[in-house]
Tab-separated table of C-alpha atoms (C1' of nucleotides) in Angstrom:
chain	number	residue	atom	x	y	z
A	1	MET	CA	263.616	-5.923	-50.908
A	2	SER	CA	261.426	-3.052	-52.002
A	3	LYS	CA	259.528	-0.622	-49.853
A	4	ILE	CA	256.213	1.129	-49.619
A	5	ILE	CA	257.135	4.765	-50.026
A	6	PRO	CA	254.360	7.253	-49.326
A	7	VAL	CA	254.524	10.539	-51.206
A	8	HIS	CA	254.371	13.814	-49.285
A	9	ASN	CA	253.296	13.328	-45.705
A	10	GLU	CA	250.517	10.820	-46.160
A	11	SER	CA	250.478	7.584	-44.222
A	12	LYS	CA	251.387	4.278	-45.821
A	13	LYS	CA	247.777	3.220	-45.472
A	14	GLU	CA	246.710	6.230	-47.518
A	15	SER	CA	249.403	5.494	-50.051
A	16	ILE	CA	248.219	1.916	-50.471
A	17	SER	CA	244.617	3.093	-50.676
A	18	LYS	CA	245.392	5.426	-53.552
A	19	ASN	CA	247.126	2.658	-55.426
A	20	ALA	CA	244.176	0.403	-54.725
A	21	ALA	CA	241.768	3.042	-56.009
A	22	LYS	CA	243.686	3.205	-59.260
A	23	LEU	CA	243.437	-0.555	-59.774
A	24	PHE	CA	239.871	-0.872	-58.513
A	25	ARG	CA	238.862	1.758	-61.057
A	26	LYS	CA	240.690	0.114	-63.932
A	27	LYS	CA	239.715	-3.500	-63.256
A	28	GLY	CA	236.944	-3.402	-60.680
A	29	PHE	CA	237.182	-4.371	-57.019
A	30	SER	CA	236.493	-8.087	-57.413
A	31	ALA	CA	238.760	-8.495	-60.418
A	32	THR	CA	241.692	-6.849	-58.649
A	33	SER	CA	243.829	-9.235	-56.613
A	34	MET	CA	245.992	-8.357	-53.660
A	35	ARG	CA	248.904	-9.793	-55.601
A	36	GLU	CA	248.328	-7.346	-58.439
A	37	LEU	CA	248.099	-4.503	-55.988
A	38	ALA	CA	251.336	-5.664	-54.380
A	39	VAL	CA	253.129	-5.815	-57.745
A	40	ASP	CA	251.885	-2.334	-58.573
A	41	ILE	CA	253.342	-1.053	-55.313
A	42	GLY	CA	256.516	-3.110	-55.618
A	43	VAL	CA	256.170	-5.444	-52.656
A	44	GLU	CA	254.916	-8.926	-51.791
A	45	ALA	CA	251.206	-9.386	-51.155
A	46	SER	CA	251.724	-10.570	-47.622
A	47	SER	CA	253.634	-7.400	-46.773
A	48	LEU	CA	250.552	-5.296	-47.344
A	49	TYR	CA	248.973	-6.835	-44.276
A	50	ASN	CA	251.480	-5.081	-42.062
A	51	HIS	CA	249.644	-1.869	-42.964
A	52	ILE	CA	246.063	-2.793	-43.718
A	53	GLY	CA	243.569	-5.188	-42.237
A	54	SER	CA	241.999	-6.558	-45.381
A	55	LYS	CA	241.179	-5.923	-49.018
A	56	SER	CA	237.721	-4.919	-47.924
A	57	GLU	CA	239.131	-2.245	-45.647
A	58	LEU	CA	240.732	-0.571	-48.646
A	59	LEU	CA	237.348	-0.237	-50.296
A	60	GLN	CA	235.911	1.167	-47.082
A	61	ILE	CA	238.627	3.800	-46.841
A	62	ILE	CA	238.037	4.891	-50.420
A	63	CYS	CA	234.253	4.996	-50.292
A	64	PHE	CA	233.982	6.847	-47.001
A	65	LYS	CA	236.703	9.330	-47.848
A	66	VAL	CA	234.680	10.370	-50.887
A	67	ALA	CA	231.337	10.279	-49.108
A	68	ASN	CA	232.652	12.483	-46.314
A	69	ASP	CA	234.122	14.996	-48.727
A	70	PHE	CA	230.777	15.468	-50.422
A	71	ILE	CA	228.796	15.587	-47.204
A	72	ASN	CA	231.181	18.150	-45.736
A	73	GLN	CA	230.926	20.341	-48.799
A	74	ILE	CA	227.145	20.398	-48.812
A	75	ASN	CA	227.065	21.070	-45.066
A	76	GLU	CA	229.337	24.071	-45.517
A	77	LEU	CA	227.233	25.252	-48.402
A	78	GLU	CA	224.053	25.163	-46.348
A	79	GLN	CA	225.491	27.889	-44.123
A	80	PHE	CA	225.947	30.259	-47.062
A	81	GLU	CA	223.309	32.932	-47.466
A	82	ILE	CA	222.961	32.754	-51.222
A	83	GLY	CA	220.124	31.806	-53.564
A	84	VAL	CA	219.188	28.246	-54.402
A	85	THR	CA	220.396	28.403	-57.975
A	86	SER	CA	223.764	29.770	-56.882
A	87	LYS	CA	224.059	26.863	-54.480
A	88	LEU	CA	223.240	24.413	-57.245
A	89	GLU	CA	225.870	25.990	-59.436
A	90	LYS	CA	228.448	25.653	-56.657
A	91	ILE	CA	227.516	22.005	-56.156
A	92	ILE	CA	227.851	21.218	-59.840
A	93	ARG	CA	231.236	22.934	-59.943
A	94	PHE	CA	232.373	21.052	-56.839
A	95	HIS	CA	231.428	17.730	-58.405
A	96	ILE	CA	233.407	18.598	-61.511
A	97	HIS	CA	236.488	19.565	-59.510
A	98	LYS	CA	236.310	16.513	-57.294
A	99	MET	CA	235.923	14.183	-60.238
A	100	LEU	CA	238.888	15.693	-62.031
A	101	GLU	CA	241.129	15.824	-58.954
A	102	ASP	CA	240.335	12.535	-57.207
A	103	TYR	CA	239.204	10.644	-60.248
A	104	ASP	CA	240.095	7.135	-59.104
A	105	MET	CA	238.567	7.434	-55.662
A	106	VAL	CA	235.374	9.136	-56.819
A	107	TYR	CA	234.942	6.599	-59.582
A	108	VAL	CA	235.404	3.685	-57.190
A	109	ALA	CA	233.012	5.179	-54.640
A	110	ASN	CA	230.417	5.586	-57.388
A	111	HIS	CA	230.844	2.186	-59.012
A	112	GLU	CA	232.227	-0.309	-56.549
A	113	TRP	CA	230.404	0.526	-53.311
A	114	LYS	CA	228.192	-2.525	-53.735
A	115	HIS	CA	231.140	-4.690	-52.713
A	116	LEU	CA	231.276	-3.101	-49.273
A	117	GLN	CA	230.472	-5.505	-46.466
A	118	GLU	CA	227.881	-4.861	-43.795
A	119	PRO	CA	227.570	-2.716	-41.784
A	120	PHE	CA	229.569	-0.452	-44.059
A	121	LEU	CA	227.300	-0.987	-47.016
A	122	LYS	CA	224.215	0.251	-45.172
A	123	ASN	CA	226.255	3.073	-43.705
A	124	PHE	CA	227.463	4.218	-47.085
A	125	LEU	CA	224.010	4.111	-48.621
A	126	ASN	CA	222.648	6.125	-45.716
A	127	GLN	CA	225.236	8.825	-46.296
A	128	ARG	CA	224.371	8.892	-49.957
A	129	LYS	CA	220.674	9.110	-49.238
A	130	LEU	CA	221.350	11.944	-46.826
A	131	TYR	CA	223.247	13.846	-49.497
A	132	GLU	CA	220.489	13.271	-52.010
A	133	SER	CA	217.745	14.429	-49.697
A	134	LYS	CA	219.625	17.610	-48.872
A	135	LEU	CA	219.745	18.302	-52.588
A	136	ILE	CA	216.070	17.459	-53.035
A	137	GLU	CA	215.129	19.840	-50.218
A	138	MET	CA	217.186	22.553	-51.856
A	139	ILE	CA	215.315	22.080	-55.119
A	140	LYS	CA	211.950	22.010	-53.389
A	141	LEU	CA	212.816	25.322	-51.761
A	142	GLY	CA	213.687	26.719	-55.171
A	143	ILE	CA	210.352	25.586	-56.542
A	144	SER	CA	208.411	27.161	-53.689
A	145	GLU	CA	210.410	30.374	-54.186
A	146	LYS	CA	209.479	30.133	-57.860
A	147	SER	CA	213.105	30.296	-58.984
A	148	ILE	CA	212.907	26.704	-60.234
A	149	LYS	CA	210.372	25.208	-62.633
A	150	LYS	CA	207.557	23.255	-61.063
A	151	LEU	CA	208.760	19.778	-62.022
A	152	ASN	CA	209.299	16.627	-60.002
A	153	PRO	CA	212.052	17.547	-57.487
A	154	GLU	CA	213.406	14.007	-57.185
A	155	VAL	CA	213.790	13.644	-60.935
A	156	LEU	CA	215.478	17.021	-61.197
A	157	THR	CA	217.900	16.066	-58.448
A	158	PHE	CA	218.809	12.674	-59.857
A	159	THR	CA	219.275	14.108	-63.313
A	160	ILE	CA	221.816	16.573	-61.968
A	161	LEU	CA	223.550	13.889	-59.919
A	162	SER	CA	223.655	11.471	-62.827
A	163	ALA	CA	225.070	14.119	-65.104
A	164	VAL	CA	227.883	15.070	-62.747
A	165	ARG	CA	228.604	11.499	-61.743
A	166	GLY	CA	229.001	10.741	-65.429
A	167	LEU	CA	231.965	13.091	-65.548
A	168	GLU	CA	234.219	10.061	-65.585
A	169	PHE	CA	233.752	10.209	-69.340
A	170	TRP	CA	235.891	13.274	-69.243
A	171	GLN	CA	239.094	11.703	-68.108
A	172	GLN	CA	239.674	10.492	-71.658
A	173	HIS	CA	238.831	13.853	-73.213
A	174	LYS	CA	240.704	15.846	-70.610
A	175	LYS	CA	243.284	17.131	-73.019
A	176	ASN	CA	240.812	18.513	-75.559
A	177	ILE	CA	238.882	20.857	-73.327
A	178	ASP	CA	239.653	23.169	-70.436
A	179	ILE	CA	237.899	22.873	-67.128
A	180	GLU	CA	236.322	26.315	-67.215
A	181	GLU	CA	234.582	25.559	-70.505
A	182	LEU	CA	233.448	22.209	-69.148
A	183	GLU	CA	232.016	23.842	-66.029
A	184	LYS	CA	230.346	26.650	-67.941
A	185	THR	CA	228.726	24.278	-70.405
A	186	MET	CA	227.395	21.875	-67.788
A	187	VAL	CA	226.116	24.580	-65.469
A	188	THR	CA	224.391	26.319	-68.348
A	189	GLN	CA	222.886	23.150	-69.753
A	190	LEU	CA	221.629	21.800	-66.443
A	191	LEU	CA	220.295	25.112	-65.162
A	192	THR	CA	219.046	26.839	-68.298
A	193	GLY	CA	218.923	24.014	-70.874
A	194	LEU	CA	220.504	23.588	-74.263
A	195	ILE	CA	217.760	25.018	-76.452
A	196	LYS	CA	218.231	28.613	-77.471
B	1	MET	CA	216.611	-33.234	-61.780
B	2	SER	CA	215.588	-29.696	-62.567
B	3	LYS	CA	215.389	-28.082	-65.962
B	4	ILE	CA	216.171	-24.845	-67.713
B	5	ILE	CA	212.749	-23.656	-68.772
B	6	PRO	CA	212.706	-20.667	-71.119
B	7	VAL	CA	209.683	-18.405	-70.892
B	8	HIS	CA	207.713	-17.597	-74.046
B	9	ASN	CA	209.573	-18.619	-77.166
B	10	GLU	CA	213.070	-17.491	-76.313
B	11	SER	CA	215.994	-19.876	-76.568
B	12	LYS	CA	217.595	-21.421	-73.526
B	13	LYS	CA	220.669	-19.331	-74.199
B	14	GLU	CA	218.575	-16.169	-73.988
B	15	SER	CA	216.923	-17.426	-70.851
B	16	ILE	CA	220.272	-18.067	-69.192
B	17	SER	CA	221.538	-14.679	-70.366
B	18	LYS	CA	218.652	-12.872	-68.719
B	19	ASN	CA	219.286	-14.671	-65.473
B	20	ALA	CA	222.958	-13.829	-65.775
B	21	ALA	CA	222.147	-10.169	-66.395
B	22	LYS	CA	220.134	-10.100	-63.185
B	23	LEU	CA	223.032	-11.480	-61.147
B	24	PHE	CA	225.729	-9.486	-62.952
B	25	ARG	CA	223.783	-6.341	-62.135
B	26	LYS	CA	223.280	-7.223	-58.491
B	27	LYS	CA	226.766	-8.534	-57.738
B	28	GLY	CA	228.962	-7.520	-60.635
B	29	PHE	CA	230.351	-9.802	-63.339
B	30	SER	CA	233.513	-10.869	-61.520
B	31	ALA	CA	231.787	-11.430	-58.218
B	32	THR	CA	229.147	-13.671	-59.772
B	33	SER	CA	230.103	-17.337	-60.007
B	34	MET	CA	228.764	-19.860	-62.445
B	35	ARG	CA	227.682	-21.921	-59.454
B	36	GLU	CA	225.552	-19.029	-58.177
B	37	LEU	CA	224.038	-18.593	-61.595
B	38	ALA	CA	223.298	-22.302	-61.726
B	39	VAL	CA	221.571	-22.225	-58.319
B	40	ASP	CA	219.498	-19.252	-59.425
B	41	ILE	CA	218.347	-21.181	-62.483
B	42	GLY	CA	217.907	-24.420	-60.569
B	43	VAL	CA	220.509	-26.602	-62.191
B	44	GLU	CA	224.107	-27.724	-61.717
B	45	ALA	CA	226.863	-25.418	-62.927
B	46	SER	CA	228.225	-27.897	-65.408
B	47	SER	CA	224.818	-28.239	-67.057
B	48	LEU	CA	225.005	-24.651	-68.190
B	49	TYR	CA	227.804	-25.576	-70.549
B	50	ASN	CA	225.415	-27.607	-72.663
B	51	HIS	CA	223.926	-24.288	-73.712
B	52	ILE	CA	226.664	-21.689	-73.486
B	53	GLY	CA	230.346	-21.612	-74.291
B	54	SER	CA	231.663	-19.687	-71.336
B	55	LYS	CA	230.874	-17.150	-68.646
B	56	SER	CA	232.463	-14.530	-70.832
B	57	GLU	CA	230.076	-15.321	-73.661
B	58	LEU	CA	227.152	-14.407	-71.428
B	59	LEU	CA	228.597	-10.945	-70.947
B	60	GLN	CA	229.121	-10.622	-74.687
B	61	ILE	CA	225.514	-11.536	-75.416
B	62	ILE	CA	224.255	-8.967	-72.928
B	63	CYS	CA	226.517	-6.112	-73.972
B	64	PHE	CA	226.010	-6.482	-77.704
B	65	LYS	CA	222.275	-6.993	-77.424
B	66	VAL	CA	222.040	-3.605	-75.727
B	67	ALA	CA	224.556	-1.910	-77.999
B	68	ASN	CA	222.701	-3.096	-81.093
B	69	ASP	CA	219.354	-1.942	-79.766
B	70	PHE	CA	220.663	1.577	-79.268
B	71	ILE	CA	222.497	1.705	-82.587
B	72	ASN	CA	219.422	0.462	-84.422
B	73	GLN	CA	217.230	3.065	-82.815
B	74	ILE	CA	219.489	5.963	-83.690
B	75	ASN	CA	219.880	4.676	-87.240
B	76	GLU	CA	216.108	4.594	-87.662
B	77	LEU	CA	215.852	8.044	-86.172
B	78	GLU	CA	218.325	9.483	-88.642
B	79	GLN	CA	215.872	8.710	-91.459
B	80	PHE	CA	213.158	10.807	-89.846
B	81	GLU	CA	212.635	14.249	-91.274
B	82	ILE	CA	212.147	16.124	-88.030
B	83	GLY	CA	214.058	18.850	-86.230
B	84	VAL	CA	217.161	18.244	-84.136
B	85	THR	CA	215.480	18.986	-80.842
B	86	SER	CA	212.637	16.599	-81.620
B	87	LYS	CA	215.206	13.927	-82.354
B	88	LEU	CA	216.945	14.596	-79.064
B	89	GLU	CA	213.645	14.327	-77.261
B	90	LYS	CA	212.960	10.983	-78.932
B	91	ILE	CA	216.400	9.734	-77.962
B	92	ILE	CA	215.952	10.718	-74.344
B	93	ARG	CA	212.581	9.027	-74.234
B	94	PHE	CA	214.008	5.887	-75.830
B	95	HIS	CA	216.752	5.710	-73.215
B	96	ILE	CA	214.174	6.011	-70.464
B	97	HIS	CA	212.008	3.250	-71.905
B	98	LYS	CA	214.951	0.950	-72.514
B	99	MET	CA	216.281	1.452	-69.013
B	100	LEU	CA	212.924	0.720	-67.449
B	101	GLU	CA	212.162	-2.300	-69.659
B	102	ASP	CA	215.517	-4.045	-69.903
B	103	TYR	CA	216.979	-2.728	-66.690
B	104	ASP	CA	219.360	-5.589	-65.917
B	105	MET	CA	220.828	-5.815	-69.392
B	106	VAL	CA	221.225	-2.083	-69.889
B	107	TYR	CA	222.806	-1.722	-66.467
B	108	VAL	CA	225.283	-4.524	-67.146
B	109	ALA	CA	226.171	-3.141	-70.573
B	110	ASN	CA	226.811	0.242	-68.983
B	111	HIS	CA	228.795	-0.974	-65.981
B	112	GLU	CA	230.390	-4.318	-66.694
B	113	TRP	CA	231.596	-3.978	-70.279
B	114	LYS	CA	235.165	-3.567	-69.077
B	115	HIS	CA	235.251	-7.288	-68.327
B	116	LEU	CA	234.707	-8.166	-71.970
B	117	GLN	CA	237.650	-9.956	-73.549
B	118	GLU	CA	239.328	-8.874	-76.742
B	119	PRO	CA	238.362	-8.510	-79.493
B	120	PHE	CA	234.897	-7.931	-78.046
B	121	LEU	CA	236.043	-5.150	-75.786
B	122	LYS	CA	237.393	-3.047	-78.647
B	123	ASN	CA	234.331	-3.902	-80.683
B	124	PHE	CA	231.967	-2.767	-77.990
B	125	LEU	CA	233.811	0.480	-77.402
B	126	ASN	CA	233.761	1.193	-81.117
B	127	GLN	CA	230.006	0.776	-81.203
B	128	ARG	CA	229.676	3.089	-78.258
B	129	LYS	CA	231.916	5.675	-79.832
B	130	LEU	CA	229.893	5.442	-83.026
B	131	TYR	CA	226.696	6.104	-81.100
B	132	GLU	CA	228.248	9.028	-79.299
B	133	SER	CA	229.570	10.643	-82.445
B	134	LYS	CA	226.208	10.363	-84.141
B	135	LEU	CA	224.772	12.257	-81.200
B	136	ILE	CA	227.541	14.843	-81.276
B	137	GLU	CA	226.949	15.449	-84.990
B	138	MET	CA	223.270	15.913	-84.299
B	139	ILE	CA	224.025	18.555	-81.694
B	140	LYS	CA	226.538	20.299	-83.944
B	141	LEU	CA	223.864	20.504	-86.606
B	142	GLY	CA	221.492	22.031	-84.070
B	143	ILE	CA	224.083	24.618	-83.139
B	144	SER	CA	224.726	25.571	-86.769
B	145	GLU	CA	220.964	25.812	-87.287
B	146	LYS	CA	220.889	28.053	-84.209
B	147	SER	CA	218.289	25.873	-82.487
B	148	ILE	CA	220.843	24.859	-79.860
B	149	LYS	CA	222.975	27.148	-77.703
B	150	LYS	CA	226.552	27.641	-78.833
B	151	LEU	CA	228.232	25.510	-76.194
B	152	ASN	CA	230.752	22.688	-76.422
B	153	PRO	CA	228.937	19.915	-78.364
B	154	GLU	CA	230.865	17.077	-76.762
B	155	VAL	CA	230.050	18.262	-73.262
B	156	LEU	CA	226.396	18.732	-74.138
B	157	THR	CA	226.271	15.211	-75.553
B	158	PHE	CA	227.956	13.529	-72.619
B	159	THR	CA	225.802	15.394	-70.150
B	160	ILE	CA	222.679	14.044	-71.827
B	161	LEU	CA	224.125	10.552	-72.023
B	162	SER	CA	225.228	10.600	-68.406
B	163	ALA	CA	221.839	11.809	-67.280
B	164	VAL	CA	219.935	9.093	-69.109
B	165	ARG	CA	222.434	6.389	-68.233
B	166	GLY	CA	221.939	7.381	-64.594
B	167	LEU	CA	218.322	6.303	-64.863
B	168	GLU	CA	219.205	3.157	-62.966
B	169	PHE	CA	218.546	5.258	-59.883
B	170	TRP	CA	214.934	5.050	-60.842
B	171	GLN	CA	214.454	1.364	-60.383
B	172	GLN	CA	214.197	1.945	-56.646
B	173	HIS	CA	211.800	4.871	-56.989
B	174	LYS	CA	209.733	3.244	-59.706
B	175	LYS	CA	206.626	2.965	-57.600
B	176	ASN	CA	206.545	6.628	-56.565
B	177	ILE	CA	206.449	8.202	-59.984
B	178	ASP	CA	204.900	7.449	-63.342
B	179	ILE	CA	206.935	7.157	-66.491
B	180	GLU	CA	205.255	10.035	-68.292
B	181	GLU	CA	206.148	12.459	-65.507
B	182	LEU	CA	209.695	11.128	-65.454
B	183	GLU	CA	210.045	11.597	-69.198
B	184	LYS	CA	208.492	15.040	-69.190
B	185	THR	CA	210.714	16.250	-66.373
B	186	MET	CA	213.935	14.940	-67.876
B	187	VAL	CA	213.199	16.169	-71.368
B	188	THR	CA	212.273	19.588	-70.051
B	189	GLN	CA	215.274	19.845	-67.767
B	190	LEU	CA	217.824	18.680	-70.312
B	191	LEU	CA	216.418	20.694	-73.187
B	192	THR	CA	215.152	23.865	-71.541
B	193	GLY	CA	216.788	23.778	-68.083
B	194	LEU	CA	215.365	23.866	-64.601
B	195	ILE	CA	215.464	27.614	-63.956
B	196	LYS	CA	212.220	29.447	-64.535
C	1	DT	C1'	209.517	-50.499	-77.799
C	2	DT	C1'	213.646	-49.025	-79.571
C	3	DA	C1'	216.986	-45.700	-80.633
C	4	DC	C1'	219.109	-41.280	-80.684
C	5	DA	C1'	219.993	-36.778	-79.255
C	6	DA	C1'	219.579	-33.317	-75.759
C	7	DA	C1'	220.482	-32.105	-71.374
C	8	DA	C1'	221.038	-33.239	-66.878
C	9	DC	C1'	224.218	-35.281	-63.292
C	10	DT	C1'	228.732	-36.237	-60.241
C	11	DA	C1'	233.447	-35.816	-59.807
C	12	DA	C1'	237.392	-33.857	-60.644
C	13	DC	C1'	241.010	-30.828	-62.759
C	14	DG	C1'	244.337	-27.074	-62.350
C	15	DC	C1'	244.475	-22.460	-60.918
C	16	DT	C1'	243.715	-18.345	-58.290
C	17	DT	C1'	242.074	-16.200	-54.249
C	18	DA	C1'	242.642	-13.573	-49.575
C	19	DT	C1'	244.923	-14.266	-45.727
C	20	DT	C1'	248.135	-16.292	-41.999
C	21	DC	C1'	252.395	-17.956	-40.112
C	22	DG	C1'	257.076	-17.961	-38.769
C	23	DT	C1'	261.264	-15.880	-40.045
C	24	DT	C1'	264.454	-12.533	-41.667
C	25	DT	C1'	265.748	-7.985	-42.907
C	26	DT	C1'	265.597	-3.115	-42.380
C	27	DT	C1'	265.115	1.156	-39.767
C	28	DA	C1'	265.801	4.132	-36.020
C	29	DA	C1'	266.912	5.250	-31.221
C	30	DT	C1'	269.911	4.525	-27.478
D	1	DA	C1'	277.369	-1.348	-31.312
D	2	DT	C1'	273.016	-2.942	-29.190
D	3	DT	C1'	268.302	-3.341	-29.136
D	4	DA	C1'	263.532	-3.214	-30.289
D	5	DA	C1'	260.078	-2.214	-33.382
D	6	DA	C1'	258.551	-1.975	-38.096
D	7	DA	C1'	258.146	-4.032	-42.253
D	8	DA	C1'	259.705	-7.030	-45.521
D	9	DC	C1'	259.859	-12.058	-47.072
D	10	DG	C1'	258.608	-17.108	-48.682
D	11	DA	C1'	255.671	-20.778	-47.896
D	12	DA	C1'	251.468	-22.581	-46.811
D	13	DT	C1'	246.345	-22.844	-46.071
D	14	DA	C1'	241.629	-23.569	-47.125
D	15	DA	C1'	238.228	-22.086	-50.078
D	16	DG	C1'	236.431	-20.935	-54.395
D	17	DC	C1'	236.890	-20.369	-59.343
D	18	DG	C1'	235.710	-21.694	-64.502
D	19	DT	C1'	235.643	-25.497	-66.969
D	20	DT	C1'	235.985	-30.520	-68.606
D	21	DA	C1'	235.113	-35.494	-68.748
D	22	DG	C1'	232.461	-39.360	-68.365
D	23	DT	C1'	228.057	-41.073	-67.236
D	24	DT	C1'	223.161	-41.215	-66.592
D	25	DT	C1'	218.646	-39.485	-67.228
D	26	DT	C1'	215.122	-37.406	-70.017
D	27	DG	C1'	212.447	-36.221	-74.092
D	28	DT	C1'	211.143	-37.281	-78.855
D	29	DA	C1'	210.238	-39.580	-83.015
D	30	DA	C1'	210.188	-43.861	-85.708
DNA sequence: TTACAAAACTAACGCTTATTCGTTTTTAAT
DNA sequence: ATTAAAAACGAATAAGCGTTAGTTTTGTAA
C-alpha cells in the first residue's frame, strides 16, 4: 500500500490539489481522470475520496486560490501612495512572478475555469470582473492625470492582462532567459512601447 | 428526419466543423460529446459519421484551417516592401480581424490544440513555431535597423502574440466598442506604449 | 417508374468515467 | 497490547463515451 505524502506542512488536500493542477494543465480538466491522478500520486482512485469531496472540488480549490492571490495583491497595492504607472509596473511584475512560481495553478485558473460548476462559476467570474474593473479604474485615473495616453481604458487593460496571462509561453523558454530581463522587457514594452 | 444543411456553398464537412468549433469553444473539446454536437445540428450522432471520420478529425480541420490562414498571411506580408513596424501593425490588425470574424475557430485552435493526436499535434506545433520565428526574425531586423528598442526579441514577440491572442476577451465587449478604436488602441499601445 | 447512391435512422458494442460501498490495513494514542 | 480513527483497498454501480453495423428513408437522374 502506498501513501499520500504531503511535502512541507501542507495538508493532504493541498498536496492532491497541486498534483491535480499539474495534470489539469497538461491534459485539461475534462481529459484528466481520477484514476490518472491517483496513479500520479501513487494510490487507488477510491482512496482520494477520503481527502476530497469530488473532482470538481479540486478545480474549485485551484481556481479560487489563484483568484484570491490576485485580488489580495491588488487590494494591498491600492493602499500604496505611489503613481499609477508605478502601480501598473508592480502589477505586471506580480503577474510574472506568480506565473513563474505557481505555473500549474495559474494556468489552470486561466484556462479551465469554465468547467467550474455553479455557483462557483459565477463566483469566479465575479472575482475576475472585480479585478479587471479595479485595473480599469486605475488606468482611467492615469488618463485623467495625463500620465497615460488618452486611449480606450478597457482595451488598454485587457491588452496588459492578455500579455501577462500569456506568460505561460515562458515555461518552455525558462532556461534561455532570466526573470529580470523578462520583467524589464515586458514592463518597457507595455508601458513605453517597442518603437524607439 | 432532419438534415444537415450547409449554408452558402460550403461542404457538409465544413458546416459540421463550424458547429463543432462553436461547441468546442463553449465547452472544451473533451467535454463536448458527439451526441451534443448532433443535437446542435439536429441529427443523430451516428449520422455525423457519414460525413466525418472521427471527432478528432473535426479538431484537426479547425486547428489547421486557422494555422494555415495565419501562415499564409505572414508569407504574403513578407513579400511587401514596407518597414518592419508597418508590417507589425498589419499583423496586429490581421489578428484582430481574424479573431473577430472566425472567433470560434481561432479560439479552439489557440486553446484546444493539445487534444490533437499525433502526428497532427507535432505538425501543428511546428507550424506555430514557424510563425513565431518569422515574427522574431522580423523584430530582430527592426532592432538591427534601430527602429525597434534593443530588448529581448523573443519576449517582445510573445508579448505581442499573447496580447492579440487574448482578444477573445473582446467577444463579450463587442457591442461597446468599434473595431477601428480597438485596433488603434492596441497598435498604439503595443508599438508606442501607454505612457504619455 | 425504376434504380442507385447519399444520408438518415435505431440499436448496440466495448470501454471509460466519477463515485460509492464494505472491508482491511495502517497510524497513533492510551 | 488495546483501541479508535484515518486512510488505504478491491469491487461494483450507473451513466456516458466514440464509434460501428445493419436497415430504412430520401434525393436524383435515367
